[in-house]
Protein backbone atom coordinates (compact mmCIF):
# COMPACT_ATOMS: atom_id res chain seq x y z
CA MET A 1 9.60 41.46 -27.05
CA PRO A 2 12.17 38.38 -27.82
CA PHE A 3 14.51 39.29 -25.28
CA GLY A 4 14.15 40.17 -21.96
CA ALA A 5 16.19 42.13 -19.40
CA PHE A 6 18.23 41.52 -16.15
CA GLY A 7 15.73 40.08 -13.64
CA GLN A 8 12.84 40.08 -16.38
CA GLY A 9 11.04 36.79 -16.03
CA VAL A 10 10.20 36.58 -12.39
CA LYS A 11 6.63 36.98 -13.29
CA ASP A 12 6.74 34.47 -15.89
CA SER A 13 8.35 31.77 -13.84
CA ALA A 14 5.23 32.24 -11.38
CA ARG A 15 2.91 32.03 -13.89
CA LYS A 16 4.44 28.97 -15.62
CA PRO A 17 5.98 26.96 -12.95
CA VAL A 18 5.61 24.02 -15.34
CA PHE A 19 9.00 25.17 -16.93
CA LEU A 20 10.94 23.94 -13.81
CA ASN A 21 9.57 20.40 -14.38
CA GLN A 22 10.12 20.30 -18.01
CA GLN A 23 13.28 18.87 -19.27
CA ALA A 24 15.48 21.85 -20.66
CA ILE A 25 18.42 21.45 -23.39
CA ASP A 26 21.62 23.01 -21.99
CA VAL A 27 23.80 24.53 -24.69
CA ASP A 28 27.37 25.80 -23.72
CA PHE A 29 29.46 28.11 -26.44
CA ILE A 30 33.25 28.30 -25.40
CA PHE A 31 35.60 30.30 -27.56
CA ASN A 32 39.47 30.57 -26.89
CA TYR A 33 42.58 32.03 -27.78
CA TYR A 34 46.06 30.90 -27.39
CA GLU A 35 49.51 32.09 -28.17
CA GLN A 36 52.97 31.03 -27.27
CA ASP A 37 56.46 31.51 -28.16
CA GLY A 38 59.84 30.17 -27.29
CA ASN A 39 63.20 28.86 -28.97
CA HIS A 40 63.44 25.47 -28.54
CA SER A 41 61.07 23.85 -31.28
CA PRO A 42 61.68 20.34 -31.84
CA VAL A 43 60.84 20.59 -35.69
CA THR A 44 64.02 22.27 -35.94
CA GLY A 45 66.20 20.00 -33.37
CA GLY A 46 65.45 22.10 -30.26
CA LEU A 47 66.60 25.56 -31.78
CA GLY A 48 64.38 27.92 -33.27
CA THR A 49 60.90 29.76 -32.93
CA GLU A 50 58.09 27.82 -31.15
CA GLU A 51 55.52 30.76 -32.40
CA LEU A 52 52.21 29.51 -32.43
CA GLU A 53 48.65 30.91 -32.51
CA ASP A 54 45.29 28.90 -31.76
CA ARG A 55 41.58 29.94 -31.93
CA SER A 56 39.14 27.37 -31.20
CA GLY A 57 35.06 27.30 -30.86
CA LYS A 58 33.35 24.65 -28.92
CA VAL A 59 29.73 23.67 -28.50
CA VAL A 60 28.33 21.32 -25.89
CA VAL A 61 24.79 20.16 -25.82
CA GLN A 62 23.08 18.24 -23.25
CA VAL A 63 19.78 17.19 -24.06
CA PRO A 64 17.56 15.29 -21.20
CA MET A 65 15.45 12.10 -22.81
CA ASP A 66 13.74 11.85 -19.00
CA SER A 67 14.74 12.77 -15.85
CA LEU A 68 17.63 10.00 -15.42
CA THR A 69 18.94 10.08 -19.17
CA ARG A 70 20.84 12.70 -21.00
CA LEU A 71 22.09 12.89 -24.42
CA ASN A 72 25.37 14.69 -24.75
CA THR A 73 27.33 16.28 -27.81
CA ALA A 74 30.40 18.23 -28.18
CA PHE A 75 31.94 19.85 -31.37
CA THR A 76 35.08 21.73 -31.29
CA VAL A 77 36.94 23.36 -34.09
CA ASN A 78 40.24 24.91 -34.04
CA HIS A 79 42.51 26.78 -36.33
CA TYR A 80 46.10 27.51 -35.75
CA THR A 81 49.26 29.01 -37.18
CA SER A 82 52.62 27.80 -36.37
CA ALA A 83 55.97 29.26 -37.36
CA SER A 84 57.67 26.06 -36.03
CA THR A 85 55.97 23.37 -38.01
CA ASP A 86 56.16 25.81 -41.13
CA LYS A 87 60.02 24.59 -40.95
CA ILE A 88 58.98 21.27 -41.89
CA ASP A 89 59.84 22.70 -45.83
CA THR A 90 62.13 25.25 -46.56
CA TYR A 91 59.56 27.47 -48.16
CA VAL A 92 58.14 30.21 -46.05
CA SER A 93 54.28 30.42 -45.73
CA SER A 94 54.02 26.64 -46.85
CA ALA A 95 50.92 24.72 -46.06
CA SER A 96 52.38 23.30 -42.89
CA ARG A 97 52.42 26.69 -41.41
CA LYS A 98 48.53 26.73 -40.89
CA ASP A 99 46.07 23.78 -39.96
CA SER A 100 42.62 22.84 -38.35
CA ARG A 101 41.41 20.57 -36.34
CA ALA A 102 37.88 19.12 -35.67
CA VAL A 103 36.67 16.90 -33.01
CA LEU A 104 33.09 15.44 -32.43
CA ILE A 105 32.02 13.49 -29.06
CA MET A 106 28.72 12.16 -28.43
CA GLY A 107 27.77 10.34 -25.43
CA PHE A 108 24.90 9.19 -23.16
CA ASP A 109 24.63 9.23 -19.61
CA ARG A 110 22.10 7.20 -17.23
CA ASP A 111 21.42 7.98 -13.46
CA ARG A 112 20.16 4.67 -11.36
CA PRO A 113 18.95 6.56 -7.92
CA ALA A 114 17.68 3.07 -6.52
CA LYS A 115 21.16 1.67 -6.65
CA ARG A 116 23.02 4.85 -6.20
CA GLN A 117 24.90 4.23 -9.35
CA SER A 118 25.37 6.16 -12.96
CA TRP A 119 26.97 5.19 -15.90
CA GLY A 120 27.75 6.69 -19.63
CA VAL A 121 29.58 5.88 -22.73
CA SER A 122 30.96 8.32 -25.20
CA ALA A 123 32.45 8.08 -28.55
CA GLY A 124 34.14 10.42 -31.27
CA GLY A 125 36.86 11.06 -33.20
CA SER A 126 39.26 14.33 -34.33
CA ILE A 127 40.80 14.82 -37.63
CA GLU A 128 43.98 17.19 -38.75
CA SER A 129 46.23 16.98 -41.64
CA ASP A 130 48.58 14.82 -40.22
CA TYR A 131 46.38 12.87 -37.92
CA ILE A 132 43.41 10.83 -37.27
CA SER A 133 41.89 9.72 -33.81
CA ASN A 134 39.17 7.89 -33.06
CA PHE A 135 38.07 7.07 -29.39
CA LEU A 136 35.54 5.46 -26.85
CA ILE A 137 35.09 6.32 -23.17
CA ALA A 138 33.07 4.24 -20.62
CA ARG A 139 32.45 5.48 -16.96
CA TRP A 140 30.50 4.27 -13.78
CA ALA A 141 30.29 5.66 -10.56
CA ILE A 142 28.65 4.48 -7.17
CA SER A 143 27.95 6.46 -4.12
CA SER A 144 27.37 5.60 -0.48
CA ALA A 145 23.54 5.62 1.04
CA ASP A 146 24.46 9.08 2.77
CA LYS A 147 25.86 10.49 -0.74
CA ASN A 148 29.03 11.43 1.31
CA ARG A 149 31.24 8.85 -0.58
CA GLU A 150 31.43 8.05 -4.44
CA ILE A 151 33.82 5.63 -6.27
CA ALA A 152 34.05 6.43 -10.22
CA ILE A 153 35.77 4.41 -12.83
CA GLN A 154 36.50 5.55 -16.18
CA GLY A 155 38.30 3.71 -19.15
CA GLN A 156 39.37 5.64 -22.38
CA ALA A 157 40.62 3.90 -25.47
CA TYR A 158 42.38 6.00 -28.51
CA LEU A 159 43.09 4.53 -31.76
CA ASP A 160 45.26 7.18 -33.67
CA ARG A 161 46.82 7.11 -37.26
CA TRP A 162 49.54 9.47 -38.49
CA VAL A 163 49.66 10.55 -41.97
CA VAL A 164 53.40 10.43 -41.80
CA ILE A 165 55.32 13.82 -43.14
CA PHE A 166 59.03 13.60 -42.89
CA PRO A 167 61.31 17.06 -42.79
CA GLU A 168 62.21 18.18 -46.32
CA GLU A 169 65.71 16.89 -46.51
CA LEU A 170 64.86 13.39 -45.30
CA ARG A 171 62.59 12.51 -48.11
CA ASN A 172 64.74 10.56 -50.09
CA PRO A 173 64.22 6.81 -49.94
CA GLY A 174 66.42 5.42 -47.24
CA LEU A 175 66.78 8.46 -45.35
CA ALA A 176 63.98 8.47 -43.04
CA SER A 177 61.41 5.82 -41.70
CA VAL A 178 58.80 4.60 -39.41
CA PRO A 179 58.03 1.20 -38.34
CA THR A 180 54.08 1.89 -38.23
CA ASP A 181 51.66 4.97 -38.57
CA ARG A 182 49.50 3.67 -35.86
CA ARG A 183 49.43 4.58 -32.13
CA ARG A 184 46.87 3.22 -29.29
CA SER A 185 46.10 4.70 -25.82
CA TYR A 186 44.47 3.08 -23.23
CA ASN A 187 43.57 4.74 -19.93
CA LEU A 188 42.06 3.10 -16.78
CA SER A 189 41.40 5.47 -13.82
CA ALA A 190 39.67 5.25 -10.43
CA THR A 191 38.84 8.23 -7.92
CA TRP A 192 37.45 8.05 -4.74
CA SER A 193 35.57 10.92 -3.44
CA GLN A 194 34.74 11.96 0.43
CA ILE A 195 32.95 14.39 2.15
CA ILE A 196 34.80 14.68 5.48
CA THR A 197 33.08 17.52 7.20
CA PRO A 198 30.15 19.82 5.89
CA ARG A 199 32.96 22.26 5.01
CA LEU A 200 35.80 19.90 4.06
CA GLN A 201 35.76 17.43 1.04
CA ALA A 202 38.65 15.13 -0.58
CA SER A 203 39.19 12.94 -3.53
CA LEU A 204 42.45 10.58 -4.10
CA SER A 205 42.63 9.75 -8.07
CA GLY A 206 44.92 6.88 -9.70
CA GLU A 207 45.39 6.24 -13.26
CA ILE A 208 47.53 3.90 -15.57
CA VAL A 209 48.14 5.02 -19.15
CA VAL A 210 49.28 2.54 -21.86
CA GLN A 211 50.56 3.89 -25.38
CA THR A 212 51.84 1.77 -28.04
CA GLY A 213 52.86 2.32 -31.70
CA LEU A 214 54.54 5.49 -33.05
CA LEU A 215 55.08 7.69 -30.21
CA SER A 216 57.55 9.94 -31.70
CA THR A 217 56.69 12.78 -34.05
CA PRO A 218 57.80 11.91 -37.70
CA PHE A 219 58.81 15.70 -38.61
CA HIS A 220 60.67 16.46 -35.16
CA ARG A 221 64.35 16.45 -36.20
CA VAL A 222 67.10 15.55 -34.00
CA TYR A 223 70.92 16.93 -34.77
CA PHE A 224 73.99 14.55 -33.52
CA LEU A 225 77.33 15.50 -32.34
CA GLY A 226 79.83 16.07 -35.31
CA GLU A 227 76.73 15.45 -38.12
CA THR A 228 75.19 17.93 -40.27
CA LEU A 229 72.40 15.69 -41.76
CA PRO A 230 69.59 14.96 -38.74
CA LYS A 231 67.58 12.43 -38.35
CA ILE A 232 63.52 12.05 -37.43
CA GLU A 233 63.19 11.82 -33.68
CA LYS A 234 63.12 8.07 -32.32
CA LEU A 235 61.20 6.90 -29.26
CA PRO A 236 60.19 3.29 -28.07
CA LEU A 237 56.68 1.73 -29.51
CA PHE A 238 55.78 1.24 -25.73
CA ARG A 239 55.03 3.82 -22.88
CA ILE A 240 53.20 3.58 -19.70
CA LYS A 241 52.27 6.50 -17.46
CA TYR A 242 51.29 6.44 -13.34
CA PRO A 243 49.58 9.54 -12.37
CA VAL A 244 48.26 9.72 -9.04
CA GLY A 245 46.13 12.91 -7.76
CA PHE A 246 44.94 14.03 -4.23
CA ARG A 247 42.39 16.85 -3.98
CA VAL A 248 41.17 18.71 -1.18
CA ASN A 249 38.14 21.52 -1.11
CA TYR A 250 37.38 23.45 1.90
CA TYR A 251 34.44 25.48 2.14
CA VAL A 252 35.21 28.66 4.35
CA SER A 253 32.41 30.54 4.01
CA ASP A 254 29.29 31.46 1.58
CA TYR A 255 31.92 33.94 -0.36
CA PHE A 256 35.11 31.57 -0.17
CA ILE A 257 36.00 28.22 -0.99
CA PHE A 258 39.78 27.01 -1.08
CA ARG A 259 40.82 24.43 -3.72
CA THR A 260 43.90 22.66 -3.71
CA TYR A 261 45.46 19.80 -5.91
CA TYR A 262 48.55 17.90 -6.13
CA ARG A 263 49.39 15.16 -8.78
CA LEU A 264 52.58 12.88 -8.97
CA TYR A 265 53.39 11.80 -12.26
CA TYR A 266 56.06 8.72 -13.34
CA ASP A 267 56.44 7.00 -16.63
CA SER A 268 58.46 4.62 -18.37
CA PHE A 269 60.63 7.38 -20.27
CA SER A 270 61.94 8.04 -16.63
CA ILE A 271 60.16 11.33 -16.35
CA VAL A 272 59.28 12.27 -12.84
CA ALA A 273 56.64 15.18 -12.48
CA HIS A 274 55.29 17.07 -9.65
CA THR A 275 52.27 19.09 -10.09
CA ALA A 276 50.71 21.66 -7.61
CA SER A 277 47.67 23.86 -8.33
CA MET A 278 44.92 26.15 -5.95
CA GLU A 279 41.88 27.99 -7.08
CA ILE A 280 40.22 30.32 -4.67
CA PRO A 281 36.86 31.21 -5.85
CA LEU A 282 35.74 34.72 -4.27
CA LYS A 283 31.93 35.52 -4.28
CA ILE A 284 30.91 39.26 -4.93
CA GLY A 285 27.26 39.37 -4.44
CA PRO A 286 24.68 36.56 -5.02
CA PHE A 287 25.51 35.79 -8.65
CA PHE A 288 28.88 37.13 -9.40
CA SER A 289 32.37 35.76 -8.54
CA VAL A 290 35.75 35.70 -9.58
CA TYR A 291 38.65 32.77 -9.00
CA PRO A 292 42.18 33.54 -9.30
CA PHE A 293 44.22 30.61 -9.93
CA TYR A 294 47.91 29.31 -9.71
CA ARG A 295 49.71 26.17 -10.78
CA PHE A 296 53.29 24.81 -10.48
CA HIS A 297 54.74 21.96 -12.16
CA THR A 298 58.09 20.68 -12.14
CA GLN A 299 59.47 17.31 -13.83
CA SER A 300 62.74 15.80 -14.68
CA ALA A 301 64.08 15.03 -18.14
CA SER A 302 63.61 11.79 -20.05
CA ARG A 303 66.16 9.54 -20.50
CA TYR A 304 66.19 10.00 -24.25
CA PHE A 305 66.23 13.83 -24.31
CA ASP A 306 69.42 15.98 -25.37
CA THR A 307 70.09 19.38 -26.73
CA TYR A 308 70.82 20.49 -30.15
CA GLY A 309 73.81 18.39 -31.56
CA GLN A 310 74.25 16.65 -28.50
CA HIS A 311 72.95 13.13 -29.27
CA LEU A 312 75.34 10.10 -30.31
CA LEU A 313 74.79 8.10 -33.35
CA SER A 314 75.05 5.06 -30.86
CA ASP A 315 71.67 6.25 -29.10
CA GLU A 316 68.94 3.98 -29.41
CA PHE A 317 66.13 6.59 -28.91
CA TYR A 318 66.43 10.28 -29.08
CA THR A 319 64.52 13.05 -29.14
CA SER A 320 65.17 17.11 -28.62
CA ASP A 321 61.64 18.15 -28.05
CA PHE A 322 61.90 20.26 -24.66
CA ASP A 323 58.55 18.94 -23.63
CA LEU A 324 60.44 15.81 -22.26
CA SER A 325 63.49 17.80 -20.82
CA ALA A 326 63.69 19.02 -17.19
CA PHE A 327 61.92 22.14 -16.34
CA TYR A 328 59.54 23.96 -14.10
CA SER A 329 56.73 26.18 -15.20
CA HIS A 330 54.36 28.55 -13.54
CA LYS A 331 50.70 29.05 -14.74
CA TYR A 332 48.60 31.90 -12.99
CA GLY A 333 45.31 33.57 -14.07
CA LEU A 334 41.96 34.81 -13.16
CA GLY A 335 38.20 33.85 -13.99
CA ILE A 336 35.31 35.69 -13.78
CA THR A 337 31.76 34.20 -13.50
CA PHE A 338 28.46 35.70 -13.76
CA ALA A 339 25.18 33.31 -13.41
CA PRO A 340 21.91 34.75 -12.03
CA ALA A 341 19.33 32.46 -10.52
CA LEU A 342 16.91 33.72 -13.39
CA GLY A 343 19.63 34.08 -15.98
CA ILE A 344 21.17 37.13 -17.62
CA LEU A 345 18.77 37.49 -20.43
CA ARG A 346 15.33 35.37 -20.96
CA PHE A 347 13.58 34.99 -24.26
CA LYS A 348 10.64 33.58 -25.53
CA GLN A 349 10.62 30.54 -28.10
CA LYS A 350 8.29 29.27 -30.48
CA ASN A 351 6.85 26.53 -28.39
CA ASN A 352 6.02 29.15 -26.07
CA ARG A 353 8.45 28.08 -23.39
CA THR A 354 11.07 30.43 -22.10
CA GLY A 355 14.72 30.30 -22.77
CA LYS A 356 17.83 32.28 -21.00
CA LEU A 357 21.30 32.95 -21.34
CA LYS A 358 21.85 31.37 -17.88
CA SER A 359 25.78 32.20 -17.52
CA LEU A 360 29.02 33.66 -18.49
CA ASP A 361 32.37 32.88 -18.00
CA ILE A 362 35.74 34.67 -18.72
CA ARG A 363 39.08 33.41 -18.33
CA TYR A 364 42.81 34.52 -18.71
CA ALA A 365 45.84 32.43 -18.10
CA TYR A 366 49.38 32.99 -18.44
CA TYR A 367 52.09 30.73 -18.45
CA THR A 368 56.01 30.74 -18.33
CA ARG A 369 58.47 27.84 -18.44
CA SER A 370 61.87 27.60 -17.26
CA ASP A 371 63.23 27.10 -20.71
CA GLY A 372 61.78 30.32 -22.24
CA LEU A 373 58.70 29.28 -23.55
CA SER A 374 55.93 31.62 -22.50
CA ALA A 375 52.13 31.33 -23.58
CA ALA A 376 48.90 33.20 -22.77
CA THR A 377 45.28 32.07 -23.09
CA ALA A 378 42.05 33.84 -23.09
CA GLY A 379 38.75 32.28 -23.21
CA MET A 380 34.77 33.15 -23.03
CA GLY A 381 31.98 30.94 -22.40
CA PHE A 382 27.95 31.42 -22.58
CA GLY A 383 25.62 28.87 -20.91
CA PHE A 384 22.20 28.79 -22.66
CA GLN A 385 18.79 26.80 -21.59
CA PHE A 386 16.29 25.99 -24.29
């Protein structure tokens, strides 16, 4: 039979122990659905529907070249419908209402046990109707001799380009323009992790993010005091961000782990933000666990933000995007993981090896924001080994 049942394969595993020593290929399939609604769309100047639906699928493949080297590939496709971007034009159900995005990333990782180091590089790109991105990621980590401490450094470079689309009423020459269609983002982060006791682990991370180029969105409108014709959003061509994070995990028992995280954020747009989250994995039986989680976020407004019709013509920079406003938000949800030691399903392959569906993960989250935005997301992941 091509497929087995729960628990089948114990005898096969004993008869073919070489399977455990062969290099298995891991493939993960992840599906996600997201929806949101609100009444502060930046496309229409900070008023108007923010209704959006997004469906995405992702495939992640890890191929071991040997015991120390892995090739990684991830491919994501998502398709969304957005009532807010449909307002770029006055035509209902115009092409701007629907869009798709594809992302491909390929990487190479290698461990160096003799030097207690590991390193990796990844490169990829994404494309959608109005935005093209290429990126490069490099990472390096070193651990202490007793494996209780690790320092990891990662650098990222994103080279992006807009396909510039202006709102319909601003497409006549002289009404709207942008200085460039390029955006560049450079991230450098460092993380220090420490096992303090057999039950307590902590990590401290810091990051610096530098962005240059077109940081505003060309089809975001901004309305001014006493004016009827809007302008397009205008933000500085330079932004720098300074997030710092602290994570603590405490192992209470074989059935209960307490995970906490806090992040402080500041940037040159004058936004100061605090984020705190908590996750509590609860093990129910040897292979089944649930993990409730909660996140709280609060931030101050950017100096360039104001609401509909409140900007002055004398303002140098301006936006009515409520993502840059002052708000607080709550996100809470529940995840379920099922991962038996021998897999959920086992099946024979053409090469006489045994593959398996090794894990199943289901996750749901609900998000609310103080400006009225609400969102929900549901996802499911399948982990296979070949």
